[in-house]
mmCIF file of C-alpha atoms in Angstrom:
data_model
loop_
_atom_site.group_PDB
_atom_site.id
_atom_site.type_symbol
_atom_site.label_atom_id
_atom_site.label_comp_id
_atom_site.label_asym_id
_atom_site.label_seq_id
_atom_site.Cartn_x
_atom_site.Cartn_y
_atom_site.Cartn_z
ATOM 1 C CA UNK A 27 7.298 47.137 -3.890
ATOM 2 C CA UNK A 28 7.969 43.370 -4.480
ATOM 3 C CA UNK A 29 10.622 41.548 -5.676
ATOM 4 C CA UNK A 30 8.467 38.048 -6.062
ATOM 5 C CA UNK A 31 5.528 37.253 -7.704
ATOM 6 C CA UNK A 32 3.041 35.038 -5.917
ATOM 7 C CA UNK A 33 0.586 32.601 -7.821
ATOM 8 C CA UNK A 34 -2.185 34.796 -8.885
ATOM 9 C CA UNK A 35 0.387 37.504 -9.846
ATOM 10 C CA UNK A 36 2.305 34.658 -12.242
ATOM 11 C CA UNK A 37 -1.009 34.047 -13.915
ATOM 12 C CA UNK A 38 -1.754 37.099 -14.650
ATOM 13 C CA UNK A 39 1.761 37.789 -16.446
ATOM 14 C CA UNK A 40 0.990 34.468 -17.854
ATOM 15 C CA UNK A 41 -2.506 35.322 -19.598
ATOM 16 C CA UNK A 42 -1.417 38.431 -20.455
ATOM 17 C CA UNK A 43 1.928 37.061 -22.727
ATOM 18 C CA UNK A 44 -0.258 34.472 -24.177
ATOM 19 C CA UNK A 45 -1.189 35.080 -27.720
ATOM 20 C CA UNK A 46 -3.012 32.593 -29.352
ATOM 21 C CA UNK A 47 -6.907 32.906 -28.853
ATOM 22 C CA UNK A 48 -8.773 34.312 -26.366
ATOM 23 C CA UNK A 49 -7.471 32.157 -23.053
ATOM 24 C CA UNK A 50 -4.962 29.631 -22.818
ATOM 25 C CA UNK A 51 -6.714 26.115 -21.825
ATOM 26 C CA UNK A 52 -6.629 24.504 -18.808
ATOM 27 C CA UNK A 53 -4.801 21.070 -19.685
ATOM 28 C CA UNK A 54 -2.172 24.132 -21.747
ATOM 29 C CA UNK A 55 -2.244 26.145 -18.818
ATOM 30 C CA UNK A 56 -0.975 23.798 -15.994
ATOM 31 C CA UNK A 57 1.676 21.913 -18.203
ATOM 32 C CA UNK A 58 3.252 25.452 -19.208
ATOM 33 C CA UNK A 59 3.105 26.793 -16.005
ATOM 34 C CA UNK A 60 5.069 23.758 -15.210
ATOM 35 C CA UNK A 61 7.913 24.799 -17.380
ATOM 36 C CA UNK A 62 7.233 28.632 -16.166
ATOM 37 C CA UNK A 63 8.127 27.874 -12.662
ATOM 38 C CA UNK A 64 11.493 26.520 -14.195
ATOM 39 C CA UNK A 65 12.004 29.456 -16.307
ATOM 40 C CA UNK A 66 11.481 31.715 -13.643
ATOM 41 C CA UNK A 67 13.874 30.114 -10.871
ATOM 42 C CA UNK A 68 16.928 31.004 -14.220
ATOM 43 C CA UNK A 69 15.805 33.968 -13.647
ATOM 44 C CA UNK A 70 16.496 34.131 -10.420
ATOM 45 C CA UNK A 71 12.449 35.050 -10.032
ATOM 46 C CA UNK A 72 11.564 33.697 -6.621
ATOM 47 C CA UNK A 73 7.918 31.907 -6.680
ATOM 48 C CA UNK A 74 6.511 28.783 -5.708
ATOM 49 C CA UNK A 75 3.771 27.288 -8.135
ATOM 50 C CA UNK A 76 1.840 24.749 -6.041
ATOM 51 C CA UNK A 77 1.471 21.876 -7.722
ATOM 52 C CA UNK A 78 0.994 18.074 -7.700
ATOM 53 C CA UNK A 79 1.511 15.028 -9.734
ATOM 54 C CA UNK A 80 -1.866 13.515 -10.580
ATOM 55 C CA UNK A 81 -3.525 11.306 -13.276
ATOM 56 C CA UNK A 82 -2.647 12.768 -16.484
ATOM 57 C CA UNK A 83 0.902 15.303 -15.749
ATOM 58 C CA UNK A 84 1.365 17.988 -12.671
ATOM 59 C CA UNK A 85 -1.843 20.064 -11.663
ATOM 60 C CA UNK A 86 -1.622 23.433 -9.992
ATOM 61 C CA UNK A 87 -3.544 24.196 -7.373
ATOM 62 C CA UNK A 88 -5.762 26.945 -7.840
ATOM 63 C CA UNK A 89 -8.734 26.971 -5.059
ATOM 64 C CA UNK A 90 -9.191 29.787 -2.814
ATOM 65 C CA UNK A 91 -7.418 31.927 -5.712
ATOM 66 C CA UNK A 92 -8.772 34.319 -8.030
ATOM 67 C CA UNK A 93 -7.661 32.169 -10.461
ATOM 68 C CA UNK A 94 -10.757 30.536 -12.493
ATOM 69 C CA UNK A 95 -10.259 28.003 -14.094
ATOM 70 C CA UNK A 96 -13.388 26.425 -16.154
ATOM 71 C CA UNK A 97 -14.019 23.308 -17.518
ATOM 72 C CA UNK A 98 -17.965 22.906 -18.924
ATOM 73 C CA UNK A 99 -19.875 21.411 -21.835
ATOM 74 C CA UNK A 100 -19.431 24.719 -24.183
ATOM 75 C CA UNK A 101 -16.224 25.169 -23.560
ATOM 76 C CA UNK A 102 -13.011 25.635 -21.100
ATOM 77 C CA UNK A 103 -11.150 28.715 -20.202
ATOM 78 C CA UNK A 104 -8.473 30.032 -17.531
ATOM 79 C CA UNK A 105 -9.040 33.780 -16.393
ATOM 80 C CA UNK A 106 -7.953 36.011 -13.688
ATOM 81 C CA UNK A 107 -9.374 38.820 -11.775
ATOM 82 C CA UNK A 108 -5.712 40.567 -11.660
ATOM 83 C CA UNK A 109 -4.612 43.070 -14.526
ATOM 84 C CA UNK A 110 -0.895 43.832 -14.926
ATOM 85 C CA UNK A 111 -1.722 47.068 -13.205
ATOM 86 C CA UNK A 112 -2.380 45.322 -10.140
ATOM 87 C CA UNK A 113 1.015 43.587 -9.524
ATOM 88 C CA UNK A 114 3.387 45.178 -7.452
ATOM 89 C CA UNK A 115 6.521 44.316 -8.382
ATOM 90 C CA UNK A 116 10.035 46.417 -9.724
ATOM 91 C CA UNK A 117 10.310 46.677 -13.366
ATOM 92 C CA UNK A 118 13.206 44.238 -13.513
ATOM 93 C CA UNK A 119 11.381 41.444 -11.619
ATOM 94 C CA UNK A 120 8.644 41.690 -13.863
ATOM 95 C CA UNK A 121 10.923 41.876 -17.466
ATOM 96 C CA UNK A 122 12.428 38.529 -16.622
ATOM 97 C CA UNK A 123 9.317 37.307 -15.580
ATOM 98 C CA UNK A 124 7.807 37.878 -19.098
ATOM 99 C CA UNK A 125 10.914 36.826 -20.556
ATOM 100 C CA UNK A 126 10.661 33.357 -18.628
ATOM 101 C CA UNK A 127 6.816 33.357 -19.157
ATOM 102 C CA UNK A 128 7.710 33.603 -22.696
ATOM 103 C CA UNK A 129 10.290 31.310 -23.195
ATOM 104 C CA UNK A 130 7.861 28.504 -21.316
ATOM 105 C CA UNK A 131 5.210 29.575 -23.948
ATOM 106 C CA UNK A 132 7.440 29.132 -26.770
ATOM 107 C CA UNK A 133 7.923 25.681 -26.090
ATOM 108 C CA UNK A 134 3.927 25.004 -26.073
ATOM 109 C CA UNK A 135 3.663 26.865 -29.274
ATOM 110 C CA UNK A 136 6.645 24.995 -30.837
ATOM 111 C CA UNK A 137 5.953 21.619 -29.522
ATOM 112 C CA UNK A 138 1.944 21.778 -29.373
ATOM 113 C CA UNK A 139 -0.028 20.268 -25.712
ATOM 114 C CA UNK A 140 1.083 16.605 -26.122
ATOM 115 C CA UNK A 141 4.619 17.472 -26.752
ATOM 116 C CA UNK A 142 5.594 19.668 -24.012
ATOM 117 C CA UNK A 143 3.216 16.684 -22.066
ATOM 118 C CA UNK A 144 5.793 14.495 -23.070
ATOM 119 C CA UNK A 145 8.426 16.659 -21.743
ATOM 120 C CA UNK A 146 6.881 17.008 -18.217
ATOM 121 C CA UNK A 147 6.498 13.108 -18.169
ATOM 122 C CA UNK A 148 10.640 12.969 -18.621
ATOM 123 C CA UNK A 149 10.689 14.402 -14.975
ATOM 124 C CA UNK A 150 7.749 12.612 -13.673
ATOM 125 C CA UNK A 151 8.994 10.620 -10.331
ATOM 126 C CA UNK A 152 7.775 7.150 -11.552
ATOM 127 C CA UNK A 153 8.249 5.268 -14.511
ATOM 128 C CA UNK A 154 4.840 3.550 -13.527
ATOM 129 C CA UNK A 155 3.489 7.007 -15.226
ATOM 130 C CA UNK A 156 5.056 7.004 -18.319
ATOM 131 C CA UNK A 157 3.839 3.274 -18.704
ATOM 132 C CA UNK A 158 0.410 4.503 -17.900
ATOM 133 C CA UNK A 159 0.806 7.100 -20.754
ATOM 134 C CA UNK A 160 1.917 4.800 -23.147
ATOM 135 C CA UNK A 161 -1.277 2.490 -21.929
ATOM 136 C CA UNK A 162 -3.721 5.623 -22.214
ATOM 137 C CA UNK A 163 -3.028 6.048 -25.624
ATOM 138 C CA UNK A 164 -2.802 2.510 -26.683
ATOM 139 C CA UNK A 165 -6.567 1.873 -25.216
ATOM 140 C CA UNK A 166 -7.673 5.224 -26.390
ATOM 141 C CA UNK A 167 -6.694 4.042 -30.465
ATOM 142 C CA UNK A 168 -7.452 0.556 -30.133
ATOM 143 C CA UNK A 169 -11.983 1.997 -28.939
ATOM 144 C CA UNK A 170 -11.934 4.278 -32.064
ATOM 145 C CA UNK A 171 -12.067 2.110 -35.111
ATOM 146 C CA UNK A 172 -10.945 5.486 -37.257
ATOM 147 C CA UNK A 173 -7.295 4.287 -36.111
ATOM 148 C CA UNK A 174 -7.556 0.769 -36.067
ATOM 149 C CA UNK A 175 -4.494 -1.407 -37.654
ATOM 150 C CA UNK A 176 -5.348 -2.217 -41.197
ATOM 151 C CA UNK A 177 -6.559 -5.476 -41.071
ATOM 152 C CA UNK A 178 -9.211 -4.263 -38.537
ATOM 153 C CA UNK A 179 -7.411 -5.173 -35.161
ATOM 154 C CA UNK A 180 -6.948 -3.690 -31.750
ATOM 155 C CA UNK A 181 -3.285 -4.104 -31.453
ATOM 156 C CA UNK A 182 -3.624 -6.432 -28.800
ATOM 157 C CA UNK A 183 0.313 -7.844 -28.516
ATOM 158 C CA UNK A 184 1.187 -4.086 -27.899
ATOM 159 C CA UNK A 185 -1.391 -3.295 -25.595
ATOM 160 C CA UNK A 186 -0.179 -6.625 -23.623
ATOM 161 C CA UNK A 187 2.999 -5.577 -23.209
ATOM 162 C CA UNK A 188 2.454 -2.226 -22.061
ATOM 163 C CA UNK A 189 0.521 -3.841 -19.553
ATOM 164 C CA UNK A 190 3.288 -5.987 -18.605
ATOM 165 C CA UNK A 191 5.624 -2.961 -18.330
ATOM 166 C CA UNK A 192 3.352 -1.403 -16.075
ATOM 167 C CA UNK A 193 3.017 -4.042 -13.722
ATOM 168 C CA UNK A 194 6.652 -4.961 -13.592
ATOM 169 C CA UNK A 195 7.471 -0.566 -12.739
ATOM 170 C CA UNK A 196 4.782 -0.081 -10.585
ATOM 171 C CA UNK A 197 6.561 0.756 -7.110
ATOM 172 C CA UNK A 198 5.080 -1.858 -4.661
ATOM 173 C CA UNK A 199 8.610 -0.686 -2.463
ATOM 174 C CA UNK A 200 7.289 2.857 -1.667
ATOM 175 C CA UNK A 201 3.508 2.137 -2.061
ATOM 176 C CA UNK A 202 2.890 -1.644 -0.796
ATOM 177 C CA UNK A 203 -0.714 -0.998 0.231
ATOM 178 C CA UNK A 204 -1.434 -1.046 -3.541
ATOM 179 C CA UNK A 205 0.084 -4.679 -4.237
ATOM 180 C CA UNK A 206 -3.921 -6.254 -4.102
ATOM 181 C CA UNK A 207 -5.134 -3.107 -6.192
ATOM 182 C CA UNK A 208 -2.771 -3.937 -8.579
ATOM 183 C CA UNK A 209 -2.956 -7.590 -9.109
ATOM 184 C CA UNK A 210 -6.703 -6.964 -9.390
ATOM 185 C CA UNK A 211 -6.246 -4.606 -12.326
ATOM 186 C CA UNK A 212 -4.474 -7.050 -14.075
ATOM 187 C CA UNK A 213 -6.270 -9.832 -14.007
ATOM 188 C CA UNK A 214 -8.987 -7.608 -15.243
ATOM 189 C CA UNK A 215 -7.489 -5.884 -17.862
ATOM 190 C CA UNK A 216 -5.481 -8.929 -19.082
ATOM 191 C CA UNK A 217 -8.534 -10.955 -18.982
ATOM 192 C CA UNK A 218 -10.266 -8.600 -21.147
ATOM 193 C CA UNK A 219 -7.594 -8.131 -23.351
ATOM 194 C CA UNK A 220 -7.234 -12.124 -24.023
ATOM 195 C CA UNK A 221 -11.661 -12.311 -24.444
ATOM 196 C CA UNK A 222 -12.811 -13.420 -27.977
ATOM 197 C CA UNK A 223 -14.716 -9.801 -27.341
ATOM 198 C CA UNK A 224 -11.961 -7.472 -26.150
ATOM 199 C CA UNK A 225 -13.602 -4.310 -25.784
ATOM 200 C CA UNK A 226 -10.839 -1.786 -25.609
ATOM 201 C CA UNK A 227 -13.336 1.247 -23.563
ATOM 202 C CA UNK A 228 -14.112 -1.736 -20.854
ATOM 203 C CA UNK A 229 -10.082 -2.332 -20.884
ATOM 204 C CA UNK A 230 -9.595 1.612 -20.607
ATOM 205 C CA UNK A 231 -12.391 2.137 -17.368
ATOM 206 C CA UNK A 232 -10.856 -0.595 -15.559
ATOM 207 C CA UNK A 233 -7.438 0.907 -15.757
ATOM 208 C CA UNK A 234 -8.180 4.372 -15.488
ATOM 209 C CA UNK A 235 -10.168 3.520 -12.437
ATOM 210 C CA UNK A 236 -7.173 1.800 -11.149
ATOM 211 C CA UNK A 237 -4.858 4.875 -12.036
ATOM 212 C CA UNK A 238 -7.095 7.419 -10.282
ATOM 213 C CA UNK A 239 -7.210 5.030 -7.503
ATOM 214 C CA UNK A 240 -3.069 5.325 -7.205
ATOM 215 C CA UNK A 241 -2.909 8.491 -8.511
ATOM 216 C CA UNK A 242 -4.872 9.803 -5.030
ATOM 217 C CA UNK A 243 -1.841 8.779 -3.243
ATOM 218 C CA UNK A 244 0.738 9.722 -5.293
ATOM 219 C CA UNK A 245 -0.890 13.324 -5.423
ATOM 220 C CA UNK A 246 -0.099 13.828 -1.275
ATOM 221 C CA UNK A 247 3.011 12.364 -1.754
ATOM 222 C CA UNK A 248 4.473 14.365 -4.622
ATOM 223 C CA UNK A 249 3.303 17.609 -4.658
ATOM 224 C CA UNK A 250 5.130 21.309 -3.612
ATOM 225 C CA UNK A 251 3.856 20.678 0.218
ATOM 226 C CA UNK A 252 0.390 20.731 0.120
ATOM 227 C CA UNK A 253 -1.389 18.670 2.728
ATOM 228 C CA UNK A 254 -3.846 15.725 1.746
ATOM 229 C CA UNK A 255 -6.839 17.791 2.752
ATOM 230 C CA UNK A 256 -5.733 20.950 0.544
ATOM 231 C CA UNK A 257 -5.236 17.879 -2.499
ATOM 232 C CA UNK A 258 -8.816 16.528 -1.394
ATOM 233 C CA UNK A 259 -10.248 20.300 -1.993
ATOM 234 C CA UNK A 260 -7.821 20.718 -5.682
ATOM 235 C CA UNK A 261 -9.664 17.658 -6.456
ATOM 236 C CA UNK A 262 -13.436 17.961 -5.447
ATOM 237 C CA UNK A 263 -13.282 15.042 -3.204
ATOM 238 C CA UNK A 264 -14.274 14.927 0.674
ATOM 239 C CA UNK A 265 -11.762 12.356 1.285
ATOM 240 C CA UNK A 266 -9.158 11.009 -0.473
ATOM 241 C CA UNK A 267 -9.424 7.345 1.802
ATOM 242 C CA UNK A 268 -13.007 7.655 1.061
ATOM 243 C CA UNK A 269 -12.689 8.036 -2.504
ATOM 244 C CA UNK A 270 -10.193 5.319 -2.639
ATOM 245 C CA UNK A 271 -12.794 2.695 -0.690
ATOM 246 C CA UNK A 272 -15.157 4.144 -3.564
ATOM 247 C CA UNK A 273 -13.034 3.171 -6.378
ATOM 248 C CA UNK A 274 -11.509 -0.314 -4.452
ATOM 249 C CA UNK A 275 -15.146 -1.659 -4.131
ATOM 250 C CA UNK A 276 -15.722 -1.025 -8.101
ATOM 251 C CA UNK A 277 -12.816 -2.831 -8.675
ATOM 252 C CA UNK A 278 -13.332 -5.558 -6.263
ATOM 253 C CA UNK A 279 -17.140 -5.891 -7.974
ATOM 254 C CA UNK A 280 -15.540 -6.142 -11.268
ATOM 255 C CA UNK A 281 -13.425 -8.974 -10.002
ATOM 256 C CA UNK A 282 -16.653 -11.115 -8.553
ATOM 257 C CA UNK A 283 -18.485 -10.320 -11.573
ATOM 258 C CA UNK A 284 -15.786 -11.987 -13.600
ATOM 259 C CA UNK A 285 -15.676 -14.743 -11.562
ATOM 260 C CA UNK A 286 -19.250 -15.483 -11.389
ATOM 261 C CA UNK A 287 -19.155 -15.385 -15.410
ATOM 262 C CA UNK A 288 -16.332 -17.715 -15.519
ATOM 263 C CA UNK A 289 -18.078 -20.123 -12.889
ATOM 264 C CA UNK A 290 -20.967 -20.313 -14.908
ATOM 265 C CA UNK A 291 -19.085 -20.792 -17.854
ATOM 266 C CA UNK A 292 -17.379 -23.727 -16.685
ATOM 267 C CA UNK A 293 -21.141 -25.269 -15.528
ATOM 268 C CA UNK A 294 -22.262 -24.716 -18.876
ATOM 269 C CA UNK A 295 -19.030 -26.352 -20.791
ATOM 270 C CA UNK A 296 -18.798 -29.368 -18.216
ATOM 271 C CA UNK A 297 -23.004 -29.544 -18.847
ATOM 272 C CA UNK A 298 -22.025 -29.345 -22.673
ATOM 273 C CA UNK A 299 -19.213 -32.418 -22.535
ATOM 274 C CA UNK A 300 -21.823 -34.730 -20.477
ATOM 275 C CA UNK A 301 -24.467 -34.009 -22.810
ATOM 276 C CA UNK A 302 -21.628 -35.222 -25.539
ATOM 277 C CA UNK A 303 -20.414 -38.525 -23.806
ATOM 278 C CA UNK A 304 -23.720 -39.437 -22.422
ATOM 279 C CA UNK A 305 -25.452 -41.608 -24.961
ATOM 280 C CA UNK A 306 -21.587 -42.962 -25.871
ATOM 281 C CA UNK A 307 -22.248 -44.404 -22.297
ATOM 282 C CA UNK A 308 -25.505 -45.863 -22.890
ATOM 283 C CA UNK A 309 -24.619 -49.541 -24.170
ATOM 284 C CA UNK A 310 -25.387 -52.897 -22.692
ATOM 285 C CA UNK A 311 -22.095 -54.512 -21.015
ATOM 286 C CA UNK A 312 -22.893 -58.541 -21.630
ATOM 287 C CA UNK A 313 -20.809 -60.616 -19.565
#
């Protein structure tokens, strides 16, 4: 018999103590069993959730489990293929599991999804992510005009300075290779934020594209040791360098396309001024 519980085991327990509808969902399911593997190591439960830091919080790693977890146009769902009659474990290891379990679920219930999100962004190792939070929302309110301010705008001065206190936290000291990235995104985003036509969901794909574009790095780097080619399989990709050529091009295309608009622009305003002064010019000079 056991005396730890090993991923698919946890889940199980997990599923099982959950109470509210039919499966616990899967942006619920990997912040909670965030706080679980907390919970568990007060109770002195040894387990190891495997786990990264990615784009929107910590993901667990679930491939090559019997874990399922299901995201799809009708609907998303985490199941397992374990029952509690198929962990092996003493009776006491697996009371204070439920009683950690439950604890952990508490929390969601009491705080809903985006508070216990909040929570896990306390501990997140960069305050580049809590910026990018803040950002996420902030773009996400400004493209629905149900929460527009009252006098219709886009609450662009806040937006702008979220942007600024993303730029100045991002940290260029442990990930330099991203300083051109970076720079790149903001002329992009600030640019678009500044246009007489700020469109808040152009604002939001630039920046998320830079974010996933980061994010692939920070996910090998923080994790709970899983290699970059184990976080390349979590995340559907075949490479994580590949995918981050992928996503550098779009952003360098961006950049040329802005320039290209602002070059021709600039030929159309200095075509509009001569077009002004010319007949101004067109007088006889008698000497």
């Amino acid at each position: 018999m056991q005396d730890a519980l090993d991923l698919e085991e946890l889940v199980a327990v997990l599923l099982e103590e959950h109470e509210y509808g039919d499966s616990l969902k899967p942006k619920a399911f990997h912040k909670v069993l965030y706080f679980v593997e907390q919970e568990l190591e007060q109770e002195r439960v040894p387990v190891q959730v495997p786990k990264f830091w990615y784009m929107y919080g910590a993901v667990v790693a679930t491939s090559n489990s019997n874990i399922n977890v299901d995201i799809s146009d009708g609907g998303s769902s985490v199941t397992s293929n374990l029952d509690l009659d198929d962990i092996d474990v003493s009776e006491g290891v697996l009371r204070r599991s439920q009683e950690a379990i439950s604890r952990a679920l508490d929390d969601y219930y009491d705080l809903g999804l985006d508070g216990i999100t909040n929570k896990m962004y306390e501990e997140a190792p960069y305050d580049v992510q809590r910026h990018y939070r803040q950002l996420d929302k902030q773009l996400t309110a400004a493209a629905d005009t149900g929460q527009m301010t009252l006098d219709g705008g886009k609450n662009e001065v806040r937006t702008r300075e979220t942007v600024y206190d993303f730029l100045e936290s991002f940290p260029l000291d442990e990930f330099p290779e991203y300083e051109d990235d970076l720079y790149i995104w903001y002329r992009l985003v600030s640019a678009q934020i500044d246009s007489d036509d700020y469109d808040p969901d152009e604002a939001h794909r630039i920046s998320e594209t830079f974010w996933r574009l980061f994010c692939l790095e920070l996910a090998c780097r923080e994790n709970s040791g899983l290699s970059r080619s184990e976080v390349a399989e979590e995340l559907g990709v075949d490479s994580i360098e590949g995918t981050k050529e992928e996503l550098r091009s779009f952003l360098l295309e961006q950049e040329k396309q802005k320039a290209r608009r602002n070059a021709r622009e600039s030929e159309a305003a200095i075509k509009a001024a001569e077009a002004f002064v010319a007949p101004h010019l067109e007088f006889d000079v008698k000497i």
